[in-house]
CSV table of C-alpha atoms in Angstrom, one decimal:
chain,number,residue,atom,x,y,z
A,326,UNK,CA,73.9,1.8,27.6
A,327,UNK,CA,74.5,1.7,31.4
A,328,UNK,CA,77.3,-0.8,30.9
A,329,UNK,CA,78.9,1.4,28.3
A,330,UNK,CA,78.7,4.4,30.6
A,331,UNK,CA,80.3,2.5,33.5
A,332,UNK,CA,83.1,1.4,31.3
A,333,UNK,CA,83.7,4.9,30.1
A,334,UNK,CA,83.7,6.1,33.7
A,335,UNK,CA,86.4,3.5,34.7
A,336,UNK,CA,88.5,4.4,31.7
A,337,UNK,CA,88.2,8.1,32.6
A,338,UNK,CA,89.3,7.6,36.2
A,339,UNK,CA,92.2,5.3,35.2
A,340,UNK,CA,93.5,8.1,32.9
A,341,UNK,CA,93.4,10.8,35.5
A,342,UNK,CA,97.2,10.7,36.0
A,343,UNK,CA,97.8,11.1,32.3
A,344,UNK,CA,98.1,14.4,30.4
A,345,UNK,CA,98.6,16.6,33.4
A,346,UNK,CA,101.9,18.1,34.7
A,347,UNK,CA,100.2,19.1,38.1
A,348,UNK,CA,98.8,15.8,39.0
A,349,UNK,CA,101.8,14.8,41.0
A,350,UNK,CA,101.4,17.8,43.2
A,351,UNK,CA,98.1,16.6,44.7
A,352,UNK,CA,97.5,13.0,43.5
A,353,UNK,CA,95.6,11.8,46.6
A,354,UNK,CA,92.9,14.5,46.6
A,355,UNK,CA,92.5,14.1,42.8
A,356,UNK,CA,92.0,10.4,43.0
A,357,UNK,CA,89.8,10.5,46.0
A,358,UNK,CA,87.4,13.1,44.5
A,359,UNK,CA,87.6,11.3,41.1
A,360,UNK,CA,86.8,8.0,42.9
A,361,UNK,CA,83.7,9.6,44.5
A,362,UNK,CA,82.6,11.0,41.1
A,363,UNK,CA,83.1,7.5,39.5
A,364,UNK,CA,81.2,5.6,42.2
A,365,UNK,CA,78.3,8.1,42.1
A,366,UNK,CA,78.4,7.8,38.2
A,367,UNK,CA,78.1,4.0,38.4
A,368,UNK,CA,76.0,3.3,41.4
A,369,UNK,CA,74.3,6.6,42.1
A,370,UNK,CA,73.1,6.8,38.6
A,371,UNK,CA,71.3,3.5,38.9
A,372,UNK,CA,69.7,4.7,42.2
A,373,UNK,CA,68.5,7.9,40.7
A,374,UNK,CA,67.2,6.5,37.4
A,375,UNK,CA,63.5,6.0,37.4
A,376,UNK,CA,63.0,8.4,40.4
A,377,UNK,CA,61.6,11.9,40.3
A,378,UNK,CA,63.2,14.7,38.3
A,379,UNK,CA,64.3,16.4,41.5
A,380,UNK,CA,66.5,13.4,42.3
A,381,UNK,CA,68.0,13.7,38.8
A,382,UNK,CA,68.6,17.4,39.2
A,383,UNK,CA,70.4,16.9,42.5
A,384,UNK,CA,72.6,14.0,41.1
A,385,UNK,CA,73.6,16.2,38.2
A,386,UNK,CA,74.3,19.1,40.4
A,387,UNK,CA,76.5,17.1,42.7
A,388,UNK,CA,78.3,15.5,39.9
A,389,UNK,CA,78.9,18.8,38.1
A,390,UNK,CA,80.5,20.2,41.3
A,391,UNK,CA,82.7,17.1,41.7
A,392,UNK,CA,83.6,17.1,38.0
A,393,UNK,CA,84.8,20.8,38.2
A,394,UNK,CA,86.8,19.8,41.4
A,395,UNK,CA,88.5,16.8,39.7
A,396,UNK,CA,89.3,19.0,36.7
A,397,UNK,CA,90.9,21.7,38.8
A,398,UNK,CA,92.8,19.3,41.1
A,399,UNK,CA,94.1,17.2,38.1
A,400,UNK,CA,95.3,20.3,36.2
A,401,UNK,CA,92.8,19.7,33.3
A,402,UNK,CA,93.8,16.2,32.8
A,403,UNK,CA,92.2,14.3,30.0
A,404,UNK,CA,90.6,11.9,32.4
A,405,UNK,CA,88.7,14.7,34.1
A,406,UNK,CA,87.4,15.9,30.8
A,407,UNK,CA,86.1,12.3,30.0
A,408,UNK,CA,84.4,12.3,33.4
A,409,UNK,CA,82.5,15.4,32.4
A,410,UNK,CA,81.6,13.8,29.1
A,411,UNK,CA,80.1,10.9,31.2
A,412,UNK,CA,78.0,13.5,33.0
A,413,UNK,CA,76.6,14.8,29.7
A,414,UNK,CA,75.6,11.3,28.8
A,415,UNK,CA,73.8,10.7,32.1
A,416,UNK,CA,72.1,14.1,31.9
A,417,UNK,CA,70.5,13.2,28.6
A,418,UNK,CA,69.3,9.9,30.2
A,419,UNK,CA,67.9,11.6,33.3
A,420,UNK,CA,66.7,15.0,32.3
A,421,UNK,CA,64.7,16.6,29.6
A,422,UNK,CA,66.8,17.5,26.6
A,423,UNK,CA,66.7,21.3,27.1
A,424,UNK,CA,68.1,20.8,30.7
A,425,UNK,CA,70.8,18.4,29.5
A,426,UNK,CA,71.7,21.0,26.8
A,427,UNK,CA,72.2,23.5,29.6
A,428,UNK,CA,74.5,21.1,31.4
A,429,UNK,CA,76.5,20.6,28.2
A,430,UNK,CA,76.9,24.4,27.8
A,431,UNK,CA,78.0,24.8,31.5
A,432,UNK,CA,80.8,22.3,31.4
A,433,UNK,CA,83.2,24.3,29.2
A,434,UNK,CA,83.3,27.0,31.9
A,435,UNK,CA,85.7,24.8,33.7
A,436,UNK,CA,88.3,26.6,31.5
A,437,UNK,CA,87.5,30.1,32.9
A,438,UNK,CA,90.6,30.2,35.2
A,439,UNK,CA,93.0,29.8,32.3
A,440,UNK,CA,94.5,32.5,30.1
A,441,UNK,CA,91.6,33.9,28.0
A,442,UNK,CA,93.1,32.8,24.7
A,443,UNK,CA,93.9,29.3,26.0
A,444,UNK,CA,90.6,29.3,27.8
A,445,UNK,CA,88.6,30.3,24.8
A,446,UNK,CA,90.4,27.7,22.6
A,447,UNK,CA,90.0,24.8,25.2
A,448,UNK,CA,86.5,25.9,26.1
A,449,UNK,CA,85.3,25.8,22.4
A,450,UNK,CA,86.8,22.4,22.0
A,451,UNK,CA,85.1,21.1,25.1
A,452,UNK,CA,81.9,22.7,24.1
A,453,UNK,CA,82.1,20.9,20.7
A,454,UNK,CA,82.8,17.6,22.5
A,455,UNK,CA,79.9,18.0,24.9
A,456,UNK,CA,77.4,19.1,22.2
A,457,UNK,CA,78.5,16.1,20.0
A,458,UNK,CA,78.0,13.8,23.1
A,459,UNK,CA,74.7,15.3,23.8
A,460,UNK,CA,73.4,14.8,20.2
A,461,UNK,CA,74.8,11.2,19.9
A,462,UNK,CA,73.4,10.2,23.2
A,463,UNK,CA,70.0,11.7,22.4
A,464,UNK,CA,69.8,9.8,19.1
A,465,UNK,CA,70.7,6.5,20.7
A,466,UNK,CA,68.0,7.1,23.3
A,467,UNK,CA,65.4,8.0,20.7
A,468,UNK,CA,66.4,4.8,18.7
A,469,UNK,CA,66.0,2.7,21.8
A,470,UNK,CA,62.5,4.2,22.4
A,471,UNK,CA,61.6,3.8,18.8
A,472,UNK,CA,62.5,0.1,19.1
A,473,UNK,CA,60.6,-0.4,22.2
A,474,UNK,CA,57.6,1.3,20.5
A,475,UNK,CA,58.0,-0.8,17.5
A,476,UNK,CA,58.3,-4.0,19.6
A,477,UNK,CA,55.1,-3.0,21.5
A,478,UNK,CA,53.3,-2.3,18.2
A,479,UNK,CA,54.4,-5.7,16.8
A,480,UNK,CA,53.1,-7.4,19.9
A,481,UNK,CA,49.8,-5.6,19.5
A,482,UNK,CA,49.7,-6.6,15.8
A,483,UNK,CA,50.3,-10.2,16.7
A,484,UNK,CA,47.4,-10.0,19.2
A,485,UNK,CA,45.2,-8.4,16.5
A,486,UNK,CA,46.2,-11.0,14.0
A,487,UNK,CA,45.4,-13.8,16.5
A,488,UNK,CA,42.0,-12.3,17.1
A,489,UNK,CA,41.4,-11.8,13.3
A,490,UNK,CA,42.4,-15.4,12.8
A,491,UNK,CA,40.2,-16.7,15.5
A,492,UNK,CA,37.2,-14.5,14.1
A,493,UNK,CA,37.8,-15.8,10.6
A,494,UNK,CA,37.9,-19.4,11.9
A,495,UNK,CA,34.6,-18.9,13.7
A,496,UNK,CA,32.9,-17.2,10.7
A,497,UNK,CA,34.1,-20.0,8.4
A,498,UNK,CA,33.0,-22.6,10.9
A,499,UNK,CA,29.6,-20.9,11.0
A,500,UNK,CA,29.4,-20.8,7.2
A,501,UNK,CA,30.2,-24.5,6.8
A,502,UNK,CA,27.7,-25.3,9.5
A,503,UNK,CA,25.0,-23.3,7.5
A,504,UNK,CA,26.0,-25.0,4.2
A,505,UNK,CA,25.9,-28.5,5.8
A,506,UNK,CA,22.6,-27.8,7.4
A,507,UNK,CA,21.0,-26.2,4.4
A,508,UNK,CA,22.5,-28.5,1.7
A,509,UNK,CA,22.8,-31.9,3.4
A,510,UNK,CA,19.8,-31.4,5.6
A,511,UNK,CA,17.7,-30.6,2.6
A,512,UNK,CA,18.7,-33.6,0.5
A,513,UNK,CA,18.4,-36.0,3.5
A,514,UNK,CA,14.9,-34.8,4.2
A,515,UNK,CA,13.9,-35.7,0.7
A,516,UNK,CA,15.6,-39.0,1.0
A,517,UNK,CA,13.7,-39.6,4.3
A,518,UNK,CA,10.4,-38.7,2.8
A,519,UNK,CA,10.9,-40.9,-0.3
A,520,UNK,CA,11.9,-43.9,1.8
A,521,UNK,CA,8.8,-43.4,3.9
A,522,UNK,CA,6.6,-43.3,0.8
A,523,UNK,CA,8.4,-46.3,-0.5
A,524,UNK,CA,7.7,-48.3,2.6
A,525,UNK,CA,4.0,-47.3,2.3
A,526,UNK,CA,3.7,-48.8,-1.3
A,527,UNK,CA,6.2,-51.7,-0.9
A,528,UNK,CA,3.4,-54.2,-0.3
A,529,UNK,CA,1.3,-52.8,-3.2
A,530,UNK,CA,1.5,-54.0,-6.8
A,531,UNK,CA,3.1,-50.8,-7.9
A,532,UNK,CA,6.8,-51.6,-8.8
A,533,UNK,CA,7.2,-48.6,-11.2
A,534,UNK,CA,6.2,-46.1,-8.4
A,535,UNK,CA,8.4,-47.9,-5.9
A,536,UNK,CA,11.3,-47.8,-8.3
A,537,UNK,CA,10.8,-44.1,-9.0
A,538,UNK,CA,10.8,-43.3,-5.3
A,539,UNK,CA,14.0,-45.3,-4.6
A,540,UNK,CA,15.6,-43.7,-7.6
A,541,UNK,CA,14.8,-40.2,-6.2
A,542,UNK,CA,16.1,-41.3,-2.8
A,543,UNK,CA,19.3,-42.5,-4.4
A,544,UNK,CA,19.7,-39.3,-6.4
A,545,UNK,CA,19.2,-37.1,-3.3
A,546,UNK,CA,21.6,-39.2,-1.3
A,547,UNK,CA,24.2,-38.6,-4.0
A,548,UNK,CA,23.5,-34.9,-4.0
A,549,UNK,CA,23.9,-34.9,-0.1
A,550,UNK,CA,27.3,-36.6,-0.5
A,551,UNK,CA,28.3,-33.9,-3.0
A,552,UNK,CA,27.2,-31.2,-0.6
A,553,UNK,CA,29.4,-32.8,2.2
A,554,UNK,CA,32.4,-32.8,-0.1
A,555,UNK,CA,31.8,-29.2,-1.2
A,556,UNK,CA,31.4,-28.0,2.4
A,557,UNK,CA,34.5,-29.8,3.6
A,558,UNK,CA,36.5,-28.4,0.8
A,559,UNK,CA,35.0,-25.0,1.4
A,560,UNK,CA,34.2,-24.6,-2.2
A,561,UNK,CA,31.1,-23.1,-3.7
A,562,UNK,CA,28.9,-25.4,-5.8
A,563,UNK,CA,28.7,-24.4,-9.5
A,564,UNK,CA,25.0,-24.3,-10.2
A,565,UNK,CA,22.9,-22.6,-12.8
A,566,UNK,CA,21.5,-19.2,-12.6
A,567,UNK,CA,19.1,-18.5,-9.7
A,568,UNK,CA,15.8,-18.9,-11.6
A,569,UNK,CA,16.9,-22.3,-13.0
A,570,UNK,CA,18.2,-23.4,-9.6
A,571,UNK,CA,15.0,-22.5,-7.9
A,572,UNK,CA,13.0,-24.2,-10.6
A,573,UNK,CA,14.9,-27.4,-9.9
A,574,UNK,CA,14.2,-27.0,-6.1
A,575,UNK,CA,10.5,-26.6,-6.7
A,576,UNK,CA,10.4,-29.6,-8.9
A,577,UNK,CA,12.1,-31.7,-6.2
A,578,UNK,CA,9.6,-30.4,-3.7
A,579,UNK,CA,6.8,-31.4,-6.0
A,580,UNK,CA,8.1,-34.8,-6.6
A,581,UNK,CA,8.5,-35.2,-2.8
A,582,UNK,CA,4.8,-34.8,-2.4
A,583,UNK,CA,4.1,-31.1,-1.9
A,584,UNK,CA,3.1,-29.4,-5.2
A,585,UNK,CA,5.3,-26.3,-5.5
A,586,UNK,CA,5.2,-23.4,-8.0
A,587,UNK,CA,7.8,-20.8,-8.9
A,588,UNK,CA,6.7,-17.2,-9.7
A,589,UNK,CA,9.2,-14.6,-10.9
A,590,UNK,CA,8.2,-11.0,-10.9
A,591,UNK,CA,9.8,-8.2,-12.9
A,592,UNK,CA,12.8,-8.6,-15.1
A,593,UNK,CA,15.6,-10.9,-14.1
A,594,UNK,CA,18.9,-9.2,-13.6
A,595,UNK,CA,22.4,-10.3,-12.7
A,596,UNK,CA,23.1,-10.4,-9.0
A,597,UNK,CA,26.2,-11.2,-7.0
A,598,UNK,CA,27.2,-14.8,-6.3
A,599,UNK,CA,26.8,-14.6,-2.5
A,600,UNK,CA,23.3,-13.1,-2.9
A,601,UNK,CA,22.3,-16.0,-5.2
A,602,UNK,CA,23.8,-18.5,-2.8
A,603,UNK,CA,22.0,-17.0,0.2
A,604,UNK,CA,18.5,-16.9,-1.7
A,605,UNK,CA,19.0,-20.4,-2.9
A,606,UNK,CA,19.7,-21.6,0.7
A,607,UNK,CA,16.6,-19.6,1.9
A,608,UNK,CA,14.4,-21.5,-0.5
A,609,UNK,CA,16.0,-24.7,0.5
A,610,UNK,CA,15.4,-24.1,4.1
A,611,UNK,CA,11.8,-22.9,3.5
A,612,UNK,CA,10.8,-25.9,1.5
A,613,UNK,CA,12.5,-28.3,3.8
A,614,UNK,CA,10.5,-26.8,6.8
A,615,UNK,CA,7.3,-27.1,4.7
A,616,UNK,CA,7.9,-30.8,4.0
A,617,UNK,CA,8.8,-31.5,7.6
A,618,UNK,CA,6.4,-29.4,9.7
A,619,UNK,CA,3.7,-27.7,7.6
A,620,UNK,CA,1.6,-30.5,6.4
A,621,UNK,CA,0.8,-28.3,3.4
A,622,UNK,CA,-1.1,-29.2,0.2
A,623,UNK,CA,0.6,-26.5,-2.0
A,624,UNK,CA,3.6,-24.2,-1.8
A,625,UNK,CA,4.5,-21.1,-3.8
A,626,UNK,CA,8.0,-19.6,-4.2
A,627,UNK,CA,8.1,-16.0,-5.4
A,628,UNK,CA,11.2,-14.2,-6.6
A,629,UNK,CA,10.5,-10.5,-7.0
A,630,UNK,CA,12.8,-8.2,-9.1
A,631,UNK,CA,10.4,-5.4,-9.4
A,632,UNK,CA,12.4,-3.1,-6.9
A,633,UNK,CA,15.6,-1.9,-8.5
A,634,UNK,CA,17.5,-1.6,-5.2
A,635,UNK,CA,16.3,-4.8,-3.4
A,636,UNK,CA,15.4,-8.4,-4.1
A,637,UNK,CA,12.5,-10.0,-2.3
A,638,UNK,CA,11.9,-13.7,-2.0
A,639,UNK,CA,8.9,-15.5,-0.4
A,640,UNK,CA,8.1,-19.1,0.3
A,641,UNK,CA,4.4,-19.4,1.0
A,642,UNK,CA,2.5,-22.5,2.0
A,643,UNK,CA,-1.2,-23.3,3.0
A,644,UNK,CA,-0.2,-25.6,5.9
A,645,UNK,CA,-0.6,-25.3,9.7
A,646,UNK,CA,1.0,-21.9,10.2
A,647,UNK,CA,3.2,-21.0,13.1
A,648,UNK,CA,3.7,-23.7,15.8
A,649,UNK,CA,2.9,-22.9,19.4
A,650,UNK,CA,5.3,-21.8,20.7
A,651,UNK,CA,7.1,-20.9,17.4
A,652,UNK,CA,10.4,-22.7,16.9
A,653,UNK,CA,13.7,-21.1,15.9
A,654,UNK,CA,16.0,-23.9,14.9
A,655,UNK,CA,19.4,-23.9,13.6
A,656,UNK,CA,18.2,-23.5,10.0
A,657,UNK,CA,16.3,-20.2,10.6
A,658,UNK,CA,19.2,-19.0,12.7
A,659,UNK,CA,21.7,-19.6,10.0
A,660,UNK,CA,19.3,-18.0,7.5
A,661,UNK,CA,19.2,-14.9,9.7
A,662,UNK,CA,22.9,-14.8,9.8
A,663,UNK,CA,23.2,-15.0,6.0
A,664,UNK,CA,20.8,-12.2,5.5
A,665,UNK,CA,22.5,-10.0,8.1
A,666,UNK,CA,25.8,-10.6,6.5
A,667,UNK,CA,24.3,-9.2,3.3
A,668,UNK,CA,22.6,-6.3,4.9
A,669,UNK,CA,19.2,-7.8,4.5
A,670,UNK,CA,16.4,-9.2,6.7
A,671,UNK,CA,14.3,-12.3,7.2
A,672,UNK,CA,10.7,-12.6,8.6
A,673,UNK,CA,8.3,-15.5,9.2
A,674,UNK,CA,4.6,-14.6,9.5
A,675,UNK,CA,1.2,-16.2,9.0
A,676,UNK,CA,-0.1,-16.2,5.4
A,677,UNK,CA,-3.6,-15.1,5.4
A,678,UNK,CA,-6.1,-17.5,6.9
A,679,UNK,CA,-3.8,-20.5,6.9
A,680,UNK,CA,-0.2,-21.3,6.2
A,681,UNK,CA,3.1,-19.4,6.7
A,682,UNK,CA,5.2,-17.1,4.6
A,683,UNK,CA,9.0,-16.9,4.9
A,684,UNK,CA,10.1,-13.5,3.5
A,685,UNK,CA,13.6,-12.5,2.7
A,686,UNK,CA,14.8,-9.1,1.4
A,687,UNK,CA,18.4,-8.3,0.5
A,688,UNK,CA,20.1,-5.4,-1.4
A,689,UNK,CA,20.7,-6.1,-4.9
């Protein structure tokens, strides 16, 4: 807008000799005063812009006096009126709108020296021009401010979107890490235990038992591969309802050497898929830890539906209990994250005289 005002100022100054019969009487004073006004309008405006409001008031006051002088010296030339229109534009840019409106209302007073009928007619015309200029300039300024605010808002939104994308990436990465640990880790633990048992009986005359162990290890390795593919593709595994899925897990644990039972309390009711997934992973993690660390002779998995608002899950064993010091590996950390995301909680505590109980409670 500054360039537009500068161009309008130059055009107004060049047209000072036009449209005035009295210009030839005193051309030099008119052009000199007009030149001072124009230079201040172009360069002085840039100096004042951005400074305190008192600088702006002083600038407008000086320009108003110079504009009246040019108007009088030029004999009401068209160029002098255009210079005053430039002053209205700059008043809107420098001053609050009410003050700029006062400047626009004062400018038509340049016609007071004329005959009252001509002065009234010319004054009303000039007032219409200044008010129109005031409104158009104010609208342009408001549009510029709106565009700047919109650009700033868009920049903030881009920042928020980048943060949201980063957070979603971290959450998805953590979810995949939990799934890989809970799924692949579980199956590979079973494979490891079956292979260890197979090595123990390989020199005995028990080919049927050896074949069953190797078949179980092969099956578990296939399931581990399926888990890897599922996690990489970020797709949920389609498994049966939770009681049937837990029954399969307890059967696997029993085959792996730790007799495991499943107890279901209360009436089974439908639950959300993400709750089923988290409870399934909790049992996986609990049974994996029992096989790896507990040295237990039996394990019990309890799925409790008796509370209408919460689901309770327990994995109890009669093994060694809590280690000294108690561990807190990735599996338990991931399990806590799962429960926290569902608004639930997880605890690990001794089970009576011996053993350990993993307890999970979630809304549902």
